[in-house]
Amino acid sequence: MSAHAPSGAHEQEIWQFIQSRQVFTHADVDAFCAAGDWKRTNYLRSLARLNLVKLYQRKGNIRYYTAQDPASLSGDAALIDTSAMDAQWRSDRLGSKISAFQDTALPVQAWTPQTPEEKKLWDFVRQQLRFTRDLVLAQKIAPDNKTTLFLRSLENAGLLRSAGYDNGKPYYTAFSTLEIMNRAKDKRLSTEGRIWTAMRAANKFTVEDMLMTFAGFEGEFSEKGIRSYCSTLEKAGYLKDSRRGRTSAQSVRYHLVRDTGPLPPTIKRLPVVVDPNEGRVVYVQGEEVTWATS
């Protein structure tokens, strides 16, 4: 029996299986081996013709075969417990398939931008903690079809991850969970992040209130910088002037009416306001109606 050489992978699997059993049925081979009906039936018949498989017992319509010497067996074939062997066989075959897959799988190629447009798109998405497809398209860095192909290539390379949904819109991120945590921490500790945190804590405040809050840190928190940040956030719809009558003698008393989360809205040089909590541009200078207020 040991001289038998199966002709193919399916035959090899069947031969190994039936040799691992005291007895087996055609249904057992069907359940545990990958060969189709025609190949399985013909191979088992060829083994029988070679006298490598013999009928051991017949129980009603069920025939029990063996690849061993029938004289070495005894007892009722139906009572032979094969559960442990079945479990081991499944485990061994699964391990073999996983190993084969790992050996033949193509290595994942690291993705790199191929064109100046892709480089600009990559730089943009890496500046956002999370974003929507529409946000990337709105930048007009590249034609819409190229931008869509770019995002698809990132997804195929495993560089684009789901970042949840907001109002039914899917959000994405190009950062790992650890990177997101680190970047969020960096944003909260930035100058804008600390001003934003103070705004959220106060809810209603004046620029003078902010200056008092950051007294001793004038190098980081100048009056000009705080006024500029507050003024731009007011235009973006985050802050509202809550003064009654709004006399010029009064300091502007801001009310935070759009608290979207712990990360500070960032002001670009355009200037553009980007809200990383919502993953979108919420204000562009020169626009009368903003996304934040429309």
mmCIF file of C-alpha atoms in Angstrom:
data_model
loop_
_atom_site.group_PDB
_atom_site.id
_atom_site.type_symbol
_atom_site.label_atom_id
_atom_site.label_comp_id
_atom_site.label_asym_id
_atom_site.label_seq_id
_atom_site.Cartn_x
_atom_site.Cartn_y
_atom_site.Cartn_z
ATOM 1 C CA MET A 1 0.000 0.000 0.000
ATOM 2 C CA SER A 2 2.794 2.396 0.822
ATOM 3 C CA ALA A 3 4.065 2.186 -2.801
ATOM 4 C CA HIS A 4 0.934 3.888 -4.115
ATOM 5 C CA ALA A 5 1.587 7.378 -5.527
ATOM 6 C CA PRO A 6 -1.540 9.534 -5.998
ATOM 7 C CA SER A 7 -1.623 11.334 -9.335
ATOM 8 C CA GLY A 8 -2.764 14.762 -8.121
ATOM 9 C CA ALA A 9 -3.488 17.033 -5.161
ATOM 10 C CA HIS A 10 -7.103 15.877 -4.761
ATOM 11 C CA GLU A 11 -6.084 12.238 -4.967
ATOM 12 C CA GLN A 12 -3.302 12.889 -2.450
ATOM 13 C CA GLU A 13 -5.802 14.400 -0.014
ATOM 14 C CA ILE A 14 -8.204 11.460 -0.366
ATOM 15 C CA TRP A 15 -5.385 8.921 0.042
ATOM 16 C CA GLN A 16 -4.123 10.597 3.205
ATOM 17 C CA PHE A 17 -7.646 10.802 4.587
ATOM 18 C CA ILE A 18 -8.604 7.158 4.102
ATOM 19 C CA GLN A 19 -5.249 6.007 5.483
ATOM 20 C CA SER A 20 -5.926 8.008 8.658
ATOM 21 C CA ARG A 21 -9.153 6.067 9.271
ATOM 22 C CA GLN A 22 -9.875 2.502 10.323
ATOM 23 C CA VAL A 23 -13.010 2.610 8.216
ATOM 24 C CA PHE A 24 -14.697 5.219 6.044
ATOM 25 C CA THR A 25 -17.672 5.749 3.780
ATOM 26 C CA HIS A 26 -17.889 7.614 0.488
ATOM 27 C CA ALA A 27 -19.890 10.251 2.386
ATOM 28 C CA ASP A 28 -16.941 10.725 4.780
ATOM 29 C CA VAL A 29 -14.591 11.355 1.868
ATOM 30 C CA ASP A 30 -17.096 13.796 0.390
ATOM 31 C CA ALA A 31 -17.338 15.680 3.697
ATOM 32 C CA PHE A 32 -13.614 15.949 4.408
ATOM 33 C CA CYS A 33 -11.973 16.144 0.973
ATOM 34 C CA ALA A 34 -12.196 18.807 -1.719
ATOM 35 C CA ALA A 35 -12.473 16.610 -4.817
ATOM 36 C CA GLY A 36 -15.669 16.752 -6.838
ATOM 37 C CA ASP A 37 -18.065 13.808 -7.151
ATOM 38 C CA TRP A 38 -16.665 12.493 -10.433
ATOM 39 C CA LYS A 39 -12.993 12.656 -9.399
ATOM 40 C CA ARG A 40 -13.693 11.252 -5.926
ATOM 41 C CA THR A 41 -15.798 8.321 -7.167
ATOM 42 C CA ASN A 42 -13.378 7.353 -9.933
ATOM 43 C CA TYR A 43 -10.345 7.536 -7.658
ATOM 44 C CA LEU A 44 -11.964 5.353 -4.980
ATOM 45 C CA ARG A 45 -12.970 2.839 -7.673
ATOM 46 C CA SER A 46 -9.401 2.773 -8.982
ATOM 47 C CA LEU A 47 -8.126 2.112 -5.447
ATOM 48 C CA ALA A 48 -10.598 -0.757 -5.144
ATOM 49 C CA ARG A 49 -9.398 -2.225 -8.454
ATOM 50 C CA LEU A 50 -5.817 -2.008 -7.162
ATOM 51 C CA ASN A 51 -7.004 -3.809 -4.022
ATOM 52 C CA LEU A 52 -5.873 -0.822 -1.923
ATOM 53 C CA VAL A 53 -9.404 -0.236 -0.631
ATOM 54 C CA LYS A 54 -11.675 -3.058 0.471
ATOM 55 C CA LEU A 55 -15.259 -3.335 1.662
ATOM 56 C CA TYR A 56 -15.268 -3.924 5.420
ATOM 57 C CA GLN A 57 -18.958 -4.011 6.347
ATOM 58 C CA ARG A 58 -22.344 -3.207 4.905
ATOM 59 C CA LYS A 59 -25.024 -1.732 7.205
ATOM 60 C CA GLY A 60 -28.263 -1.316 5.313
ATOM 61 C CA ASN A 61 -27.497 1.104 2.486
ATOM 62 C CA ILE A 62 -24.208 2.226 4.064
ATOM 63 C CA ARG A 63 -20.956 0.623 2.970
ATOM 64 C CA TYR A 64 -17.878 0.884 5.166
ATOM 65 C CA TYR A 65 -14.505 0.604 3.448
ATOM 66 C CA THR A 66 -10.970 0.370 4.747
ATOM 67 C CA ALA A 67 -7.495 1.032 3.373
ATOM 68 C CA GLN A 68 -6.081 -1.292 6.040
ATOM 69 C CA ASP A 69 -6.030 -5.083 6.225
ATOM 70 C CA PRO A 70 -9.643 -6.048 7.086
ATOM 71 C CA ALA A 71 -8.309 -8.975 9.153
ATOM 72 C CA SER A 72 -6.734 -6.487 11.567
ATOM 73 C CA LEU A 73 -10.118 -4.905 12.306
ATOM 74 C CA SER A 74 -12.978 -6.145 14.422
ATOM 75 C CA GLY A 75 -16.307 -4.930 15.700
ATOM 76 C CA ASP A 76 -19.198 -2.938 14.332
ATOM 77 C CA ALA A 77 -17.977 -0.272 11.901
ATOM 78 C CA ALA A 78 -20.844 2.028 12.862
ATOM 79 C CA LEU A 79 -19.650 2.073 16.489
ATOM 80 C CA ILE A 80 -16.085 3.198 15.746
ATOM 81 C CA ASP A 81 -15.654 6.694 17.233
ATOM 82 C CA THR A 82 -13.903 8.949 14.707
ATOM 83 C CA SER A 83 -14.766 12.316 16.291
ATOM 84 C CA ALA A 84 -11.229 12.969 17.574
ATOM 85 C CA MET A 85 -9.706 12.000 14.225
ATOM 86 C CA ASP A 86 -12.230 14.189 12.397
ATOM 87 C CA ALA A 87 -11.355 17.207 14.528
ATOM 88 C CA GLN A 88 -7.618 16.636 14.068
ATOM 89 C CA TRP A 89 -8.030 16.206 10.322
ATOM 90 C CA ARG A 90 -9.958 19.475 10.017
ATOM 91 C CA SER A 91 -7.319 21.281 12.089
ATOM 92 C CA ASP A 92 -4.413 19.868 10.081
ATOM 93 C CA ARG A 93 -6.029 20.660 6.728
ATOM 94 C CA LEU A 94 -6.871 24.213 7.774
ATOM 95 C CA GLY A 95 -3.313 24.776 8.957
ATOM 96 C CA SER A 96 -2.001 23.394 5.681
ATOM 97 C CA LYS A 97 -4.245 25.687 3.622
ATOM 98 C CA ILE A 98 -3.258 28.753 5.638
ATOM 99 C CA SER A 99 0.416 27.889 5.219
ATOM 100 C CA ALA A 100 -0.010 27.379 1.482
ATOM 101 C CA PHE A 101 -1.832 30.705 1.162
ATOM 102 C CA GLN A 102 0.933 32.525 3.022
ATOM 103 C CA ASP A 103 3.552 30.930 0.800
ATOM 104 C CA THR A 104 1.816 31.901 -2.440
ATOM 105 C CA ALA A 105 0.289 35.263 -1.493
ATOM 106 C CA LEU A 106 1.808 38.250 -3.259
ATOM 107 C CA PRO A 107 3.589 40.689 -0.953
ATOM 108 C CA VAL A 108 1.689 43.914 -0.318
ATOM 109 C CA GLN A 109 3.427 46.756 -2.091
ATOM 110 C CA ALA A 110 3.862 49.978 -0.160
ATOM 111 C CA TRP A 111 1.790 52.744 -1.740
ATOM 112 C CA THR A 112 3.558 55.922 -2.791
ATOM 113 C CA PRO A 113 2.226 58.937 -4.720
ATOM 114 C CA GLN A 114 3.010 58.607 -8.421
ATOM 115 C CA THR A 115 2.184 62.118 -9.647
ATOM 116 C CA PRO A 116 2.345 65.682 -8.291
ATOM 117 C CA GLU A 117 -1.472 65.635 -8.023
ATOM 118 C CA GLU A 118 -1.405 62.448 -5.943
ATOM 119 C CA LYS A 119 1.295 63.991 -3.727
ATOM 120 C CA LYS A 120 -0.913 67.049 -3.093
ATOM 121 C CA LEU A 121 -3.959 64.858 -2.431
ATOM 122 C CA TRP A 122 -1.947 62.663 -0.060
ATOM 123 C CA ASP A 123 -0.628 65.701 1.799
ATOM 124 C CA PHE A 124 -4.189 67.000 2.146
ATOM 125 C CA VAL A 125 -5.754 63.810 3.535
ATOM 126 C CA ARG A 126 -2.822 63.416 5.932
ATOM 127 C CA GLN A 127 -3.640 66.862 7.307
ATOM 128 C CA GLN A 128 -7.182 65.743 8.203
ATOM 129 C CA LEU A 129 -7.939 63.522 11.162
ATOM 130 C CA ARG A 130 -11.035 62.400 9.270
ATOM 131 C CA PHE A 131 -12.706 63.520 6.081
ATOM 132 C CA THR A 132 -15.443 62.800 3.573
ATOM 133 C CA ARG A 133 -15.010 62.120 -0.114
ATOM 134 C CA ASP A 134 -16.842 65.382 -0.833
ATOM 135 C CA LEU A 135 -14.322 67.338 1.240
ATOM 136 C CA VAL A 136 -11.430 66.013 -0.854
ATOM 137 C CA LEU A 137 -13.313 66.683 -4.099
ATOM 138 C CA ALA A 138 -14.084 70.238 -2.946
ATOM 139 C CA GLN A 139 -10.374 71.087 -2.800
ATOM 140 C CA LYS A 140 -10.174 70.823 -6.616
ATOM 141 C CA ILE A 141 -6.619 69.540 -6.326
ATOM 142 C CA ALA A 142 -7.274 67.200 -9.241
ATOM 143 C CA PRO A 143 -10.188 66.354 -11.570
ATOM 144 C CA ASP A 144 -12.985 64.478 -9.807
ATOM 145 C CA ASN A 145 -12.297 61.185 -11.593
ATOM 146 C CA LYS A 146 -8.612 61.283 -10.613
ATOM 147 C CA THR A 147 -9.485 62.159 -7.024
ATOM 148 C CA THR A 148 -11.914 59.221 -6.885
ATOM 149 C CA LEU A 149 -9.269 56.859 -8.301
ATOM 150 C CA PHE A 150 -6.763 58.213 -5.779
ATOM 151 C CA LEU A 151 -9.075 57.474 -2.831
ATOM 152 C CA ARG A 152 -9.804 54.023 -4.233
ATOM 153 C CA SER A 153 -6.082 53.277 -4.555
ATOM 154 C CA LEU A 154 -5.576 54.267 -0.908
ATOM 155 C CA GLU A 155 -8.400 51.947 0.122
ATOM 156 C CA ASN A 156 -6.987 49.058 -1.934
ATOM 157 C CA ALA A 157 -3.583 49.617 -0.333
ATOM 158 C CA GLY A 158 -5.143 49.461 3.141
ATOM 159 C CA LEU A 159 -4.283 53.095 3.848
ATOM 160 C CA LEU A 160 -7.855 54.370 4.057
ATOM 161 C CA ARG A 161 -9.917 53.374 7.084
ATOM 162 C CA SER A 162 -13.498 53.998 8.104
ATOM 163 C CA ALA A 163 -13.873 56.838 10.612
ATOM 164 C CA GLY A 164 -17.593 56.441 11.261
ATOM 165 C CA TYR A 165 -20.711 58.154 9.951
ATOM 166 C CA ASP A 166 -22.242 61.567 10.557
ATOM 167 C CA ASN A 167 -25.706 62.417 9.217
ATOM 168 C CA GLY A 168 -25.506 59.337 7.028
ATOM 169 C CA LYS A 169 -22.209 60.374 5.413
ATOM 170 C CA PRO A 170 -19.226 58.020 5.648
ATOM 171 C CA TYR A 171 -16.005 59.482 7.036
ATOM 172 C CA TYR A 172 -12.515 58.181 6.398
ATOM 173 C CA THR A 173 -9.047 58.597 7.846
ATOM 174 C CA ALA A 174 -5.543 57.907 6.589
ATOM 175 C CA PHE A 175 -4.259 57.457 10.139
ATOM 176 C CA SER A 176 -3.970 54.443 12.402
ATOM 177 C CA THR A 177 -5.751 54.511 15.764
ATOM 178 C CA LEU A 178 -2.481 55.343 17.545
ATOM 179 C CA GLU A 179 -1.677 58.137 15.099
ATOM 180 C CA ILE A 180 -5.163 59.589 15.534
ATOM 181 C CA MET A 181 -4.761 59.619 19.312
ATOM 182 C CA ASN A 182 -1.344 61.283 19.072
ATOM 183 C CA ARG A 183 -2.485 63.879 16.537
ATOM 184 C CA ALA A 184 -5.605 64.674 18.554
ATOM 185 C CA LYS A 185 -3.431 65.207 21.618
ATOM 186 C CA ASP A 186 -1.088 67.460 19.635
ATOM 187 C CA LYS A 187 -4.011 69.512 18.328
ATOM 188 C CA ARG A 188 -5.493 69.965 21.802
ATOM 189 C CA LEU A 189 -2.112 71.135 23.135
ATOM 190 C CA SER A 190 -1.510 73.574 20.267
ATOM 191 C CA THR A 191 -2.140 77.312 20.687
ATOM 192 C CA GLU A 192 -5.474 77.044 18.856
ATOM 193 C CA GLY A 193 -6.317 73.917 20.841
ATOM 194 C CA ARG A 194 -5.822 75.601 24.192
ATOM 195 C CA ILE A 195 -7.822 78.687 23.144
ATOM 196 C CA TRP A 196 -10.601 76.409 21.852
ATOM 197 C CA THR A 197 -10.608 74.477 25.139
ATOM 198 C CA ALA A 198 -10.922 77.756 27.061
ATOM 199 C CA MET A 199 -13.804 78.825 24.800
ATOM 200 C CA ARG A 200 -15.622 75.552 25.413
ATOM 201 C CA ALA A 201 -15.127 75.872 29.166
ATOM 202 C CA ALA A 202 -16.326 79.498 29.302
ATOM 203 C CA ASN A 203 -19.089 79.292 26.667
ATOM 204 C CA LYS A 204 -19.421 83.103 26.848
ATOM 205 C CA PHE A 205 -16.309 85.290 26.991
ATOM 206 C CA THR A 206 -14.449 88.355 25.747
ATOM 207 C CA VAL A 207 -10.974 88.597 24.270
ATOM 208 C CA GLU A 208 -9.927 90.181 27.560
ATOM 209 C CA ASP A 209 -11.160 87.068 29.382
ATOM 210 C CA MET A 210 -8.918 84.950 27.165
ATOM 211 C CA LEU A 211 -5.927 87.222 27.787
ATOM 212 C CA MET A 212 -6.421 86.875 31.536
ATOM 213 C CA THR A 213 -6.712 83.107 31.169
ATOM 214 C CA PHE A 214 -3.350 82.947 29.409
ATOM 215 C CA ALA A 215 -1.597 85.650 31.445
ATOM 216 C CA GLY A 216 2.103 84.910 31.597
ATOM 217 C CA PHE A 217 2.089 83.171 28.212
ATOM 218 C CA GLU A 218 1.983 86.297 26.050
ATOM 219 C CA GLY A 219 4.635 84.826 23.761
ATOM 220 C CA GLU A 220 2.196 82.116 22.700
ATOM 221 C CA PHE A 221 -1.117 83.926 23.164
ATOM 222 C CA SER A 222 -0.976 87.472 21.782
ATOM 223 C CA GLU A 223 -4.000 89.755 21.817
ATOM 224 C CA LYS A 224 -3.773 90.056 18.033
ATOM 225 C CA GLY A 225 -3.736 86.285 17.594
ATOM 226 C CA ILE A 226 -6.694 85.704 19.926
ATOM 227 C CA ARG A 227 -8.752 88.469 18.294
ATOM 228 C CA SER A 228 -8.005 87.106 14.835
ATOM 229 C CA TYR A 229 -8.959 83.554 15.836
ATOM 230 C CA CYS A 230 -12.198 84.713 17.481
ATOM 231 C CA SER A 231 -13.110 86.947 14.540
ATOM 232 C CA THR A 232 -12.609 84.152 12.003
ATOM 233 C CA LEU A 233 -14.564 81.635 14.088
ATOM 234 C CA GLU A 234 -17.395 84.170 14.328
ATOM 235 C CA LYS A 235 -17.474 84.400 10.522
ATOM 236 C CA ALA A 236 -17.414 80.602 10.351
ATOM 237 C CA GLY A 237 -20.497 80.373 12.564
ATOM 238 C CA TYR A 238 -18.862 79.012 15.724
ATOM 239 C CA LEU A 239 -19.079 82.226 17.754
ATOM 240 C CA LYS A 240 -21.838 84.795 18.010
ATOM 241 C CA ASP A 241 -21.650 88.364 19.328
ATOM 242 C CA SER A 242 -23.989 88.291 22.316
ATOM 243 C CA ARG A 243 -23.838 92.030 23.153
ATOM 244 C CA ARG A 244 -27.141 93.848 23.378
ATOM 245 C CA GLY A 245 -27.063 96.998 21.285
ATOM 246 C CA ARG A 246 -23.468 96.265 20.267
ATOM 247 C CA THR A 247 -22.042 99.683 21.225
ATOM 248 C CA SER A 248 -18.479 100.297 20.131
ATOM 249 C CA ALA A 249 -17.439 101.047 23.709
ATOM 250 C CA GLN A 250 -18.234 97.508 24.777
ATOM 251 C CA SER A 251 -15.845 94.633 24.247
ATOM 252 C CA VAL A 252 -17.264 91.951 21.996
ATOM 253 C CA ARG A 253 -18.797 89.256 24.187
ATOM 254 C CA TYR A 254 -18.670 86.015 22.267
ATOM 255 C CA HIS A 255 -21.030 83.094 22.736
ATOM 256 C CA LEU A 256 -19.852 79.661 21.577
ATOM 257 C CA VAL A 257 -22.867 78.465 19.598
ATOM 258 C CA ARG A 258 -21.201 75.647 17.660
ATOM 259 C CA ASP A 259 -19.261 73.307 19.926
ATOM 260 C CA THR A 260 -18.437 70.344 17.686
ATOM 261 C CA GLY A 261 -15.939 68.595 19.929
ATOM 262 C CA PRO A 262 -12.550 68.796 21.649
ATOM 263 C CA LEU A 263 -10.408 69.390 18.557
ATOM 264 C CA PRO A 264 -9.907 73.031 17.543
ATOM 265 C CA PRO A 265 -11.166 74.324 14.190
ATOM 266 C CA THR A 266 -8.003 75.212 12.284
ATOM 267 C CA ILE A 267 -7.561 78.335 10.198
ATOM 268 C CA LYS A 268 -5.715 78.022 6.911
ATOM 269 C CA ARG A 269 -3.886 80.847 5.197
ATOM 270 C CA LEU A 270 -6.648 81.400 2.612
ATOM 271 C CA PRO A 271 -8.039 81.790 5.331
ATOM 272 C CA VAL A 272 -10.146 78.640 5.468
ATOM 273 C CA VAL A 273 -11.629 77.074 8.609
ATOM 274 C CA VAL A 274 -11.447 73.278 8.752
ATOM 275 C CA ASP A 275 -13.292 71.421 11.506
ATOM 276 C CA PRO A 276 -11.429 68.142 12.224
ATOM 277 C CA ASN A 277 -14.347 66.897 14.326
ATOM 278 C CA GLU A 278 -16.592 66.965 11.249
ATOM 279 C CA GLY A 279 -13.876 66.390 8.668
ATOM 280 C CA ARG A 280 -14.874 69.290 6.417
ATOM 281 C CA VAL A 281 -14.234 72.892 5.449
ATOM 282 C CA VAL A 282 -16.793 75.050 7.235
ATOM 283 C CA TYR A 283 -15.777 78.542 6.128
ATOM 284 C CA VAL A 284 -13.877 80.149 3.271
ATOM 285 C CA GLN A 285 -13.101 83.863 3.383
ATOM 286 C CA GLY A 286 -15.181 85.818 0.913
ATOM 287 C CA GLU A 287 -18.186 83.489 0.979
ATOM 288 C CA GLU A 288 -21.345 85.151 2.257
ATOM 289 C CA VAL A 289 -22.995 81.851 3.200
ATOM 290 C CA THR A 290 -20.884 79.244 4.961
ATOM 291 C CA TRP A 291 -21.386 75.516 5.366
ATOM 292 C CA ALA A 292 -21.532 76.069 9.098
ATOM 293 C CA THR A 293 -24.477 78.453 8.954
ATOM 294 C CA SER A 294 -26.375 77.229 5.900
#
